[in-house]
Coordinates of C-alpha atoms in Angstrom, one line a residue:
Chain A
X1 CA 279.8 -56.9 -38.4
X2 CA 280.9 -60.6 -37.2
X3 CA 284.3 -61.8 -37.8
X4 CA 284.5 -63.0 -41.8
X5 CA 285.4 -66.7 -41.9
X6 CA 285.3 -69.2 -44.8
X7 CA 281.7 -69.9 -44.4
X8 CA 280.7 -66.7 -44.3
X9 CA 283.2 -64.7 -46.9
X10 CA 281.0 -65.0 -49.7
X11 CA 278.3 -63.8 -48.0
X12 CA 280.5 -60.7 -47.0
X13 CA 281.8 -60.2 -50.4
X14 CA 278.1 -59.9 -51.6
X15 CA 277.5 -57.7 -49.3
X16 CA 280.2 -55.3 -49.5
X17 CA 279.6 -55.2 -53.0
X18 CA 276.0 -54.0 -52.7
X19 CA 277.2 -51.7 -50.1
X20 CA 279.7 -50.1 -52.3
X21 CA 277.4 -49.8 -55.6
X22 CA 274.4 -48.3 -53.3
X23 CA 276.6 -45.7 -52.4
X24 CA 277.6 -44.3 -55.7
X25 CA 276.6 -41.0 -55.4
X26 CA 278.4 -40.3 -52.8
X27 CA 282.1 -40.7 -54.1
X28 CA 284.0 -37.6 -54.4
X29 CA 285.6 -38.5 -57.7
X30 CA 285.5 -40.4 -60.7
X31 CA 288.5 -41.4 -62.7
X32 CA 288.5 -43.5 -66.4
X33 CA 291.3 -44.8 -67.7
X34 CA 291.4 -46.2 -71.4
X35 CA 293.0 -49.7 -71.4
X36 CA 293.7 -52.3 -73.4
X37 CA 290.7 -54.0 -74.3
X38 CA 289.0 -52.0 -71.1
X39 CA 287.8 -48.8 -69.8
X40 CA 288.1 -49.1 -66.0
X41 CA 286.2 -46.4 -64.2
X42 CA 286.9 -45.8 -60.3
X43 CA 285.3 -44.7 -57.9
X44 CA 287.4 -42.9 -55.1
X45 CA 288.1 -40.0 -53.0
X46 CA 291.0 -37.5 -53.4
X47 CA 294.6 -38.3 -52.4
X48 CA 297.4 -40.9 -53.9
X49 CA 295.2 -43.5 -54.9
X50 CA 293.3 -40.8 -56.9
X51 CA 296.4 -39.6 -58.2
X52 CA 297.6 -42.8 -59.1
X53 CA 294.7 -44.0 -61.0
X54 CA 295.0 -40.8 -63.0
X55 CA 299.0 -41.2 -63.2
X56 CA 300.1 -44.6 -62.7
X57 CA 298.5 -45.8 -66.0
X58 CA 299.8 -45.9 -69.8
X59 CA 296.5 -45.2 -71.3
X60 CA 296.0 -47.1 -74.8
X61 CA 295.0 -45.1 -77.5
X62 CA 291.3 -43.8 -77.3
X63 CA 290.7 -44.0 -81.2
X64 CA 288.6 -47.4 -80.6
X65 CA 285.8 -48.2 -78.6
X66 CA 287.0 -50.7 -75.9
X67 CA 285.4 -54.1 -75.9
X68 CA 284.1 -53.5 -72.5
X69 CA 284.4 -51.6 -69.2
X70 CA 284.4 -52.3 -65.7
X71 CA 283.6 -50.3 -62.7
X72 CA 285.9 -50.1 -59.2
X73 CA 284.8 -48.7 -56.1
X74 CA 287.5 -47.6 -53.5
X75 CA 285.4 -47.8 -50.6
X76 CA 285.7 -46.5 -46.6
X77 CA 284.0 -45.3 -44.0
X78 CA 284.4 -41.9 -44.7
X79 CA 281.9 -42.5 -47.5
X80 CA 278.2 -42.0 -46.9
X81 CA 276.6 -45.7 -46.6
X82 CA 279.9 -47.7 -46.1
X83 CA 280.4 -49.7 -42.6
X84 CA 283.9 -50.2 -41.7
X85 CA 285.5 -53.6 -42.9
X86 CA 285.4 -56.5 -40.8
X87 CA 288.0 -58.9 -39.5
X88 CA 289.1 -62.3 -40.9
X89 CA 288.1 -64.2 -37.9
X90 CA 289.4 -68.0 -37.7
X91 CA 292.9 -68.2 -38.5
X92 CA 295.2 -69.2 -40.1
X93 CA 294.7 -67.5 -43.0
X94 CA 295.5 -68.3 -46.3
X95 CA 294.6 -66.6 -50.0
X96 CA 294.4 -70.3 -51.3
X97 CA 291.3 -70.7 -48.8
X98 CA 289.7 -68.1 -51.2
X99 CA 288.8 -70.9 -53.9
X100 CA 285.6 -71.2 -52.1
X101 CA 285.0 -67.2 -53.5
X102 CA 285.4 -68.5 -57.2
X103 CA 282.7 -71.5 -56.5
X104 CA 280.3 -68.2 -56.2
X105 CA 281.4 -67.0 -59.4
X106 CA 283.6 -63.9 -57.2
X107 CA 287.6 -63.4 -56.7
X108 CA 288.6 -62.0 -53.5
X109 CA 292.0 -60.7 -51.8
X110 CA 292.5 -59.5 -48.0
X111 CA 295.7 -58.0 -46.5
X112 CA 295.3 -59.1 -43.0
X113 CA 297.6 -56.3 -41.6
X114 CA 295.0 -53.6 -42.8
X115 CA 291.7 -55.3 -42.9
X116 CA 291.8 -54.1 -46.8
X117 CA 289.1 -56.1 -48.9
X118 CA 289.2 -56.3 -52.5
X119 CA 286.2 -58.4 -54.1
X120 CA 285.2 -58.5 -58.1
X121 CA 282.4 -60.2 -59.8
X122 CA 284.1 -61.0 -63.4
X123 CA 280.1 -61.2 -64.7
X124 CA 279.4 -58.1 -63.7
X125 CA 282.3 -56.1 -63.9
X126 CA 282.0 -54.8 -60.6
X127 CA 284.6 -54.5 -57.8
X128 CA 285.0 -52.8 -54.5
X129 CA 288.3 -52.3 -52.4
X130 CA 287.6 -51.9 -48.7
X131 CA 289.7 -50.2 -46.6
X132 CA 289.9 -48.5 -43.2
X133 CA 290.2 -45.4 -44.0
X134 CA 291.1 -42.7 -47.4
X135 CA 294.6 -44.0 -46.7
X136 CA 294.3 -47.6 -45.1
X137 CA 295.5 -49.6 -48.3
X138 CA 299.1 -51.2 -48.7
X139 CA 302.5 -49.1 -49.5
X140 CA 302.6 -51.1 -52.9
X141 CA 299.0 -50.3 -54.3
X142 CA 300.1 -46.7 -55.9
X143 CA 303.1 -48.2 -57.7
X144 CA 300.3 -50.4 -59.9
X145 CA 296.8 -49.5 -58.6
X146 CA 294.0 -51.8 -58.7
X147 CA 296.2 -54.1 -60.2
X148 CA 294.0 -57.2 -58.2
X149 CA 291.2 -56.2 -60.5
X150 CA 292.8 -55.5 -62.9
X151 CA 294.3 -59.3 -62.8
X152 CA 291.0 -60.6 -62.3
X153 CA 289.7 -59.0 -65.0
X154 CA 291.6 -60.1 -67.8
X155 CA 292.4 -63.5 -66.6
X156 CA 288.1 -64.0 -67.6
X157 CA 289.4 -62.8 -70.7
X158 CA 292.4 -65.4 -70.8
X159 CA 294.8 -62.9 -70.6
X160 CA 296.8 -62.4 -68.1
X161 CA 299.4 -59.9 -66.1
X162 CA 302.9 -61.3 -66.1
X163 CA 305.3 -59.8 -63.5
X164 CA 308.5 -59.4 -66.3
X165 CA 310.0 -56.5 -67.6
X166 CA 309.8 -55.8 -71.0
X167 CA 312.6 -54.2 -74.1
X168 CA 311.8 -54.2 -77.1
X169 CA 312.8 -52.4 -81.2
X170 CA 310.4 -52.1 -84.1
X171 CA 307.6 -54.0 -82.6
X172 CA 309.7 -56.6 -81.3
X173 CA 310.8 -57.3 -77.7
X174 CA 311.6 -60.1 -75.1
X175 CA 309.9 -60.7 -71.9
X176 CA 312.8 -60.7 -68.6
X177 CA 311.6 -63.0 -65.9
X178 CA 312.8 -63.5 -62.4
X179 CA 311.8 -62.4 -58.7
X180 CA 312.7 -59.2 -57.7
X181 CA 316.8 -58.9 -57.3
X182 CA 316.8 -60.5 -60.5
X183 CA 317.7 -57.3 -62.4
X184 CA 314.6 -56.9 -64.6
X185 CA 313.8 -53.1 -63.4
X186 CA 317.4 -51.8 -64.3
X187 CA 317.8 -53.6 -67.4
X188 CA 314.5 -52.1 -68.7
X189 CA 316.1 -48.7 -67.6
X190 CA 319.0 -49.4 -69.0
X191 CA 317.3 -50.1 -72.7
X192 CA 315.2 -47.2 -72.5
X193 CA 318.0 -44.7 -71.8
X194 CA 319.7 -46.2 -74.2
X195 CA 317.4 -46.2 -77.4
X196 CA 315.0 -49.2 -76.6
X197 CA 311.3 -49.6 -75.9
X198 CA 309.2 -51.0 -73.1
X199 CA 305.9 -51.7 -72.4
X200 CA 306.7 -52.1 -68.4
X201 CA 309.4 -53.3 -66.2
X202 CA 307.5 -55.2 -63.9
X203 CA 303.8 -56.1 -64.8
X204 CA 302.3 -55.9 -68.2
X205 CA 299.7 -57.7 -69.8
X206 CA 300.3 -60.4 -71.9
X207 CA 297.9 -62.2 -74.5
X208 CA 298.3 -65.6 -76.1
X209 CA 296.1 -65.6 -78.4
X210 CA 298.4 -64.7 -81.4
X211 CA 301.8 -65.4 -80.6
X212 CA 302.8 -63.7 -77.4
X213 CA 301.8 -60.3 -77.4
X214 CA 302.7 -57.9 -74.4
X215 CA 300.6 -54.9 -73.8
X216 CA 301.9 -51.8 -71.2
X217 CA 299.6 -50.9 -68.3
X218 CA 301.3 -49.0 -65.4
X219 CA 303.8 -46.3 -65.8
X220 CA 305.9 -46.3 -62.6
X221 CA 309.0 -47.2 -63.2
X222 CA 311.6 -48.0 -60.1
X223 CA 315.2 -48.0 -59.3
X224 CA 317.5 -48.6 -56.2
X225 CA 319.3 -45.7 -54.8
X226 CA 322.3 -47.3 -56.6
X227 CA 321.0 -48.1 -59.7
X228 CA 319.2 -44.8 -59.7
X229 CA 322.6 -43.4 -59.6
X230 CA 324.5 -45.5 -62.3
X231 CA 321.9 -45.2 -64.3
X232 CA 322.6 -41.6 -64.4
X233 CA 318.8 -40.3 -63.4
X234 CA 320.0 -38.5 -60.6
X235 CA 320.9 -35.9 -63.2
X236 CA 318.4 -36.6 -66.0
X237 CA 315.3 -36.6 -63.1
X238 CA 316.5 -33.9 -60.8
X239 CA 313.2 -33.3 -59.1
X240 CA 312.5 -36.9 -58.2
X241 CA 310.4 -37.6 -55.5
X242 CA 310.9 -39.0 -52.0
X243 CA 311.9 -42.9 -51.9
X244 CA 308.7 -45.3 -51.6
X245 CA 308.3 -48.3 -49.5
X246 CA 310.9 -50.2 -50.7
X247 CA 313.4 -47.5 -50.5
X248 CA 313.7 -47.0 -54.0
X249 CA 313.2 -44.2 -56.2
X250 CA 310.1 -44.3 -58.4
X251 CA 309.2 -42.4 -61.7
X252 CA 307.2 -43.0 -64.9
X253 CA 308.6 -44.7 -67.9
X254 CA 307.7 -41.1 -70.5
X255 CA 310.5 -39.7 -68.5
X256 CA 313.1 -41.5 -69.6
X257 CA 311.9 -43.6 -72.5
X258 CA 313.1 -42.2 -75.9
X259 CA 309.9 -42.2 -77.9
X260 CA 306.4 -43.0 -76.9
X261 CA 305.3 -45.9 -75.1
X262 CA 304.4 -48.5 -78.0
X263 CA 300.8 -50.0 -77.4
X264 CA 302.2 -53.7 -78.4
X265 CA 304.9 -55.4 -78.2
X266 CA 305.4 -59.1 -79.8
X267 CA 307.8 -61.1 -77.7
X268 CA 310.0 -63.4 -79.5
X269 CA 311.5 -64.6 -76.7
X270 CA 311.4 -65.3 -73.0
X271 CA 315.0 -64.2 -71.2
X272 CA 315.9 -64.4 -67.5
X273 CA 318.4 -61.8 -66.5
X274 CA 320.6 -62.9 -63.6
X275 CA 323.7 -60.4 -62.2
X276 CA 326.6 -61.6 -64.5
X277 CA 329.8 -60.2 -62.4
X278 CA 331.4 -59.9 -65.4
X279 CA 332.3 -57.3 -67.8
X280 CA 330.5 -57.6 -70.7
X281 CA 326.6 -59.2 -71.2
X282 CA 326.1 -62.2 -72.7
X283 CA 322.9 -64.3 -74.0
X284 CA 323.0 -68.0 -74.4
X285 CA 320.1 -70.6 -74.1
X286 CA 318.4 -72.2 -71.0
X287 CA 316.2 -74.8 -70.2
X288 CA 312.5 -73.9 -70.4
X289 CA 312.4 -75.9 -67.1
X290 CA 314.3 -73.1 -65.8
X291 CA 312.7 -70.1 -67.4
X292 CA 309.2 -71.2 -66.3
X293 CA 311.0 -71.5 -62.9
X294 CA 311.6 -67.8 -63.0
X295 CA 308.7 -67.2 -65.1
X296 CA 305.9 -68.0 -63.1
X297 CA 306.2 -68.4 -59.2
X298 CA 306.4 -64.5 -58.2
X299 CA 303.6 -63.9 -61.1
X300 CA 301.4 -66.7 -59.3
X301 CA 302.2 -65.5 -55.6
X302 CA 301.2 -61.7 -57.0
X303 CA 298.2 -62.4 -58.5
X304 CA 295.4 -63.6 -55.8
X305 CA 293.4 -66.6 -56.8
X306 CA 293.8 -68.7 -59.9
X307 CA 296.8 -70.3 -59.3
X308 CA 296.4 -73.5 -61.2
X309 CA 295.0 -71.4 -64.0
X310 CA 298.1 -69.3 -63.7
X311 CA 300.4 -71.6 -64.0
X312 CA 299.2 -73.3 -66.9
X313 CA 299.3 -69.9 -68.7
X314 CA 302.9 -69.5 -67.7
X315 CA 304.0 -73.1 -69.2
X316 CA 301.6 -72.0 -72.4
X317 CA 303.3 -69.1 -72.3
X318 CA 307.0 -70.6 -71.8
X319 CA 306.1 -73.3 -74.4
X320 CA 305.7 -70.3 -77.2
X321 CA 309.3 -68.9 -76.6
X322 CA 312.5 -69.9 -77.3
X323 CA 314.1 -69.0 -73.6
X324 CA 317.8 -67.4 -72.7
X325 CA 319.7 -66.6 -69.7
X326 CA 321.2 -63.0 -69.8
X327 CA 324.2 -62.6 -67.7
X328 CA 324.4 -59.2 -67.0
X329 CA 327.5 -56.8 -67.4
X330 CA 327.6 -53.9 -65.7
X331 CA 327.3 -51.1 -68.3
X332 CA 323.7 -50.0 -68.9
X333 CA 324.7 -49.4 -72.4
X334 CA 326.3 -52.3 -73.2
X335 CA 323.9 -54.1 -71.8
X336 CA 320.8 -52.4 -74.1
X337 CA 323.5 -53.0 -77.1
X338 CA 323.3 -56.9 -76.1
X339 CA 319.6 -56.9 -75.9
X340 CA 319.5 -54.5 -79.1
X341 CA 321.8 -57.2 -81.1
X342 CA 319.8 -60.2 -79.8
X343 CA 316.3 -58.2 -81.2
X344 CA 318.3 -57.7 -84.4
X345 CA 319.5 -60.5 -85.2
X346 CA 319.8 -63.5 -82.6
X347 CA 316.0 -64.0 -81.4
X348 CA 314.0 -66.6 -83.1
Chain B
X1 CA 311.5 -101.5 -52.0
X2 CA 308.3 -100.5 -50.1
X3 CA 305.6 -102.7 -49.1
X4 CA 303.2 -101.0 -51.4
X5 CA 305.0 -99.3 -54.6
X6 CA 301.9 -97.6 -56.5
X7 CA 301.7 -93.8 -56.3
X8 CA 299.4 -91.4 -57.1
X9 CA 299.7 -87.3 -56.8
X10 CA 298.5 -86.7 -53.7
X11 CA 296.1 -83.7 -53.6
X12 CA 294.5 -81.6 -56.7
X13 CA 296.8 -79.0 -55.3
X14 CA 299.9 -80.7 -56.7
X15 CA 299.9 -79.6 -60.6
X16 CA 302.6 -80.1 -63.2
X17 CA 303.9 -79.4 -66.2
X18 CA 306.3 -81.0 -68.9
X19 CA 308.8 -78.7 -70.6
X20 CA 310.6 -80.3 -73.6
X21 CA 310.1 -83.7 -71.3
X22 CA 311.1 -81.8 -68.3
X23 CA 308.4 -81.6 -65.4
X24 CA 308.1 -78.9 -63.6
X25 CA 305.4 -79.4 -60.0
X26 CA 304.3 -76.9 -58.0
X27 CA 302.6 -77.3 -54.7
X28 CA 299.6 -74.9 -54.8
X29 CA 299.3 -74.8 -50.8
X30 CA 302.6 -74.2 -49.7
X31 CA 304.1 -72.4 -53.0
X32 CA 306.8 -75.0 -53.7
X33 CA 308.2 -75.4 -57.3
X34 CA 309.8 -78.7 -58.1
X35 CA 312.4 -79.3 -61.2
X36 CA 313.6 -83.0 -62.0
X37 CA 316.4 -84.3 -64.1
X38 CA 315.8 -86.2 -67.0
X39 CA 315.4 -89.2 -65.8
X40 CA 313.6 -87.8 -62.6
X41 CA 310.9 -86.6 -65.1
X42 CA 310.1 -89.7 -66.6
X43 CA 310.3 -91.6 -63.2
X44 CA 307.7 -88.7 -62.0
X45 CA 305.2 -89.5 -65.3
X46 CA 305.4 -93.2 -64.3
X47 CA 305.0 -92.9 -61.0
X48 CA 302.3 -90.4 -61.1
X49 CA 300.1 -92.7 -63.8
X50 CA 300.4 -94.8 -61.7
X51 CA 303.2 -97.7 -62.6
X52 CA 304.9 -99.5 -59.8
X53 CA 308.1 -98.4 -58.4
X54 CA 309.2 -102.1 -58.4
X55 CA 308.3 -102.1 -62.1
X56 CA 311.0 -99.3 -62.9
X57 CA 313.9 -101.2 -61.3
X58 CA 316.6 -102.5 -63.7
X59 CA 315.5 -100.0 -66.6
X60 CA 318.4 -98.7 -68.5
X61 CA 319.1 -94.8 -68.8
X62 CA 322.3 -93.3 -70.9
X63 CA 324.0 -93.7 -67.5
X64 CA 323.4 -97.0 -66.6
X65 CA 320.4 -99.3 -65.2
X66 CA 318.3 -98.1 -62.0
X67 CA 318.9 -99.7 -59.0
X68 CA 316.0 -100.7 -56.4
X69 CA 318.0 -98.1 -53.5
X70 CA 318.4 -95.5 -55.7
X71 CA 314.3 -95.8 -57.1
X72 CA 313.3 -96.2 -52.9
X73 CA 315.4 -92.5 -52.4
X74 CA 313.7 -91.2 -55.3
X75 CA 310.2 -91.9 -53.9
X76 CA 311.4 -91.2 -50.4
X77 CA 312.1 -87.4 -51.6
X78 CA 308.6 -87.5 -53.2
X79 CA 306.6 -88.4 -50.6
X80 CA 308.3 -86.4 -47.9
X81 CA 307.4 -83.5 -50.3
X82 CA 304.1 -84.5 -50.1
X83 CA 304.1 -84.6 -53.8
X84 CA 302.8 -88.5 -54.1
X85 CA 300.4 -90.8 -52.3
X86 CA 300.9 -94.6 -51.5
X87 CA 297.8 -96.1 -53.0
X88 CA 296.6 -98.9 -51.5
X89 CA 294.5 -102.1 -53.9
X90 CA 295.8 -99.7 -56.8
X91 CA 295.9 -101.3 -60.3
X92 CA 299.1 -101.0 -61.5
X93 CA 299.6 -99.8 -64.8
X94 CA 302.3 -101.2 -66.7
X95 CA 305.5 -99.8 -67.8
X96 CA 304.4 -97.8 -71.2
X97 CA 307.4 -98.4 -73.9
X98 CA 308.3 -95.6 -75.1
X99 CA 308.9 -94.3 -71.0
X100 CA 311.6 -97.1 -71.6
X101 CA 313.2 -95.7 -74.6
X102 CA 313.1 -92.3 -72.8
X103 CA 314.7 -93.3 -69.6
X104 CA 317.3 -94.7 -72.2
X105 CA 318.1 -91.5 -73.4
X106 CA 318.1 -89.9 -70.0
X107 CA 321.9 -88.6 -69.4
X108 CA 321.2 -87.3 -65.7
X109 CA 320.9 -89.2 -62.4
X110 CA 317.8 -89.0 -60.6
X111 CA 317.4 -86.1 -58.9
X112 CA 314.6 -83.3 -57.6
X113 CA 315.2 -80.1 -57.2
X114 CA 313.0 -77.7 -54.8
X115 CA 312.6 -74.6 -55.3
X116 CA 310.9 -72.6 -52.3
X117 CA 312.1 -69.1 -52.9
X118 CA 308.7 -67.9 -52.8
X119 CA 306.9 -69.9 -50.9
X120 CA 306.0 -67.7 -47.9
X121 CA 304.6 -65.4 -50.6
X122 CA 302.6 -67.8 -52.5
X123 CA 301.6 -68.6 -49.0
X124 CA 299.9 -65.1 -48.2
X125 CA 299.6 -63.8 -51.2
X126 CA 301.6 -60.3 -50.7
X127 CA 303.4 -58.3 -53.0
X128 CA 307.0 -59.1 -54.0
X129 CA 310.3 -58.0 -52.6
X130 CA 309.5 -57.7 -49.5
X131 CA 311.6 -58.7 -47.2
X132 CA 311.7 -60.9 -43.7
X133 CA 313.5 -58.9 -41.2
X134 CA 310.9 -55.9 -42.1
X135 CA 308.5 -59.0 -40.0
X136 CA 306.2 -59.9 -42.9
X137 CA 304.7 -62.1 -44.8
X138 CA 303.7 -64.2 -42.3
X139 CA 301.0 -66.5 -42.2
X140 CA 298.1 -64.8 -39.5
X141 CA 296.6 -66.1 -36.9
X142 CA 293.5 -65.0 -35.5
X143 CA 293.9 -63.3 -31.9

C-alpha cells in the first residue's frame, strides 16, 4: 500500500472501509452496547479493547428501541482479509487537513505514532479503526473507547460530546469545564462520595435541543495518586488496579456513586472549577467569555474534525447557561455541600 | 495610521463568537483562542465588517476618546495574529451608530488576550493531558 497523502486519503478511507466490512465473518467477537439514542455494535477481537467496550460504557436503559444503530469494526492484520495500515506519507501532518474527508461525506482521525486509522461514514453508520496489531491502538482509547465514533456519530445528530464533568441532585446538575488540571475529575468524586450524581467526569453527551440536557456514556472514572488518597478510595476500592497511562488510578463511577447512574441530567448551569487555595469553596459569577474559554478549546482539540461546527455548539451551549467560577476548597465534602447548596437553591 | 486601514478576517479558519458583546476568535489552524475587552470587541465587529481603522479614531468609550496610536497597536496585535487582512480597493463601510453608543459604554481599554493553552493539541488532534517532556504532541513530519 502507497504512502496515504491528502489526495489520496479518501480513497484509502474507502477502502479500508470495504476491507473491514468484507471481512465480517471473521471477527472473533461481537459486543452491543445500548446507548443513548444508539446501539453501537463492534466488531473486535479479545483483549482490553474488548473488555472495554463491554465495561467502559453506562448502558442506557434497554426498555426502548433506540432510534438507530451503528456498526464499528476494530480492524488488524491478525484478521482474515485485513492488510496492514499504511503510512501518512507527505508531512507535516495536521487533523485540520482532514476537512477534505468530510467533502466525501466521511470523518477520519490518524495517530501518526501508531499508524492507527479511524474512518466513519455518518450515512451509513459504518466505521473501522485500523491498527497494527490486537494491541497497536493509543494508551487513552480503553478509558473512553471508540469515543471518535462515537463523536462523529452524534455530532450528525447535532449532539455533541463535551469534555466536562458533571454533579448533579434530583435531575438537576451543572456542567464543570476546564482542561485537564482544572479539578473537574476530583470534584465529580468528591460529589459522588458525598451524596451527588453524575453522568461522567470527563466526556458526556450533551443535547441542545431542550434546554441543555447531559446524558452519561463511559464509566471510567480517574484520580491522581493524591487525590485517590484524599479522596479516601484507597480504602473504599482496595483492589484497584494498576495505574494507567497517565499515572492515575482508574475505576468506574457504580463503585463509588451512591445510587445508580441517572440516564439524564438537565444542566442549569455551566461552572469552571479552578484550585481555590483556600479553605472553604465558593461560587460566584464569570464572564461567559471566560467559560466558553474553558468550555470549548480541550472539547474541540479532542474531538477530530468539526471544529467550526464545534465551536459554535460550545457558544450555543455557553449562551443557554448562566456561568460560575468555583474556587475550590480543599475538603471533598465541603466542596459537594457547595455544589449541593448551589443545585438547591443558588442555580438559575 | 496605516496606509490602507480596511480589514477583513483573514482566512475561513478565523471564526468568532459574541458573548453578552464579548468576542471570543479562535484560529482553527493553529488552535489559538482570542478574548477582547469591551471596547476590543466592538473595535474587532468594526474592523472585521469592514469600517476603517481611521474611521474609529476620536470615538468616545466610558474611559475616554481613542487615540490614532492606540487604534494602530490595536490592529498591529491583530494582524500579527494573523486574525485580520489589509484589504486593498475595499469599500469601506461606515461607522454603524449604535457601535458608537457601545464603545460609549465600554469601561475597559483596548486589549486582546491570547489564549494558546492548547494549541499544540488542537494542532494534532491528541488526547488531553498529556504532557511535553513525555515528547508529544508534536506536529509529524514525514521521514
Amino acid at each position: 500500500m502507497p504512502n496515504v497523502t491528502l489526495e489520496n486519503l479518501t480513497d484509502y478511507a474507502r477502502h479500508v472501509l470495504a476491507q473491514a466490512e468484507s471481512s465480517t465473518a471473521h471477527y472473533p467477537l461481537t459486543r452491543k452496547v445500548g446507548l443513548p439514542h444508539l446501539e453501537l455494535t463492534a466488531h473486535v477481537s479479545a483483549g482490553a479493547l474488548a473488555d472495554a467496550v463491554a465495561h467502559g460504557f453506562v448502558t442506557a436503559p434497554g426498555n426502548r428501541t433506540p432510534a438507530v444503530t451503528c456498526r464499528i469494526f476494530v480492524a488488524h492484520p491478525g484478521i482474515d482479509g485485513i492488510a496492514a495500515p499504511a503510512s501518512w506519507g507527505q508531512g507535516p501532518f495536521t487533523q485540520h487537513a482532514f476537512a477534505s474527508l468530510a467533502e466525501a461525506g466521511l470523518r477520519g482521525n490518524y495517530f501518526h505514532d501508531l499508524d492507527f486509522w479511524q474512518f466513519y461514514d455518518p450515512q451509513r453508520r459504518v466505521g473501522v479503526q485500523l491498527m497494527a496489531s490486537a494491541d497497536a491502538f493509543p494508551p487513552w482509547e480503553p478509558g473512553a473507547p471508540l469515543r471518535a465514533f462515537l463523536h462523529w456519530e452524534y455530532a450528525a445528530c447535532g449532539m455533541r460530546l463535551a469534555h466536562a464533568g458533571t454533579l448533579g441532585a434530583n435531575g438537576k446538575g451543572v456542567l464543570l469545564a476546564g482542561a485537564g488540571g482544572a479539578g473537574k475529575s476530583g470534584t465529580v468524586a468528591a460529589g459522588l462520595l458525598n451524596g451527588l450524581d453524575s453522568v461522567g467526569d470527563d466526556y458526556v453527551l450533551v443535547d441542545l435541543a431542550n434546554g441543555v440536557t447531559a446524558r452519561p456514556l463511559f464509566s471510567t472514572l480517574k484520580q491522581d495518586p493524591r487525590g485517590f488518597a484524599r479522596l479516601g478510595l484507597e480504602r473504599r476500592l482496595p483492589a484497584h488496579g494498576p495505574l494507567n497511562w497517565q499515572g492515575k488510578h482508574t475505576f468506574h463511577i457504580d463503585d463509588i456513586a451512591p445510587r445508580p447512574v441517572p440516564e439524564t441530567l438537565d444542566i442549569v448551569a455551566l461552572v469552571v472549577p479552578h484550585i481555590g487555595g483556600g479553605g472553604t469553596s465558593s461560587i460566584v459569577p464569570v464572564s461567559r467569555r471566560d467559560a466558553m474559554i474553558a468550555l470549548a478549546p480541550s472539547g474541540i482539540a479532542q474531538m477530530p474534525g468539526e471544529r467550526e461546527s464545534g465551536f459554535r455548539f460550545f457558544s450555543d451551549l455557553t449562551r443557554l447557561l448562566p456561568c460560575y467560577r468555583l474556587s475550590l476548597g480543599t475538603q471533598p465534602q465541603e466542596i459537594a455541600g457547595t455544589i449541593a447548596d448551589f443545585l438547591a437553591g443558588g442555580a438559575s | 495610521m496605516r496606509h490602507t486601514d480596511v480589514y477583513a478576517i483573514s482566512s475561513k479558519d478565523i471564526v468568532f463568537e459574541s458573548f453578552d458583546g464579548e468576542a471570543v476568535v479562535l484560529d482553527l489552524t493553529t488552535g489559538k483562542y482570542f478574548g477582547f475587552s469591551d471596547s476590543g470587541s466592538r473595535l474587532w465587529d468594526a474592523l472585521s465588517s469592514g469600517v476603517p481603522a481611521s474611521e474609529l479614531v476620536g470615538a468616545a468609550t466610558g474611559i475616554g476618546a481613542l487615540g490614532a496610536a492606540e487604534i494602530d497597536g490595536f490592529v498591529s496585535q491583530l494582524l500579527e495574529f494573523g486574525l485580520l487582512a489589509a484589504v486593498a480597493d475595499a469599500v469601506a463601510r461606515p461607522v454603524p451608530s449604535e457601535l458608537l453608543a457601545q464603545l460609549a459604554a465600554a469601561s475597559e481599554p483596548l486589549k486582546v488576550d491570547i489564549h494558546d493553552d492548547l494549541a499544540d493539541l488542537i494542532v494534532v488532534d491528541p488526547i488531553h493531558e498529556v504532557e511535553e517532556p513525555l515528547g508529544w504532541p508534536a506536529v509529524k513530519q514525514a521521514t
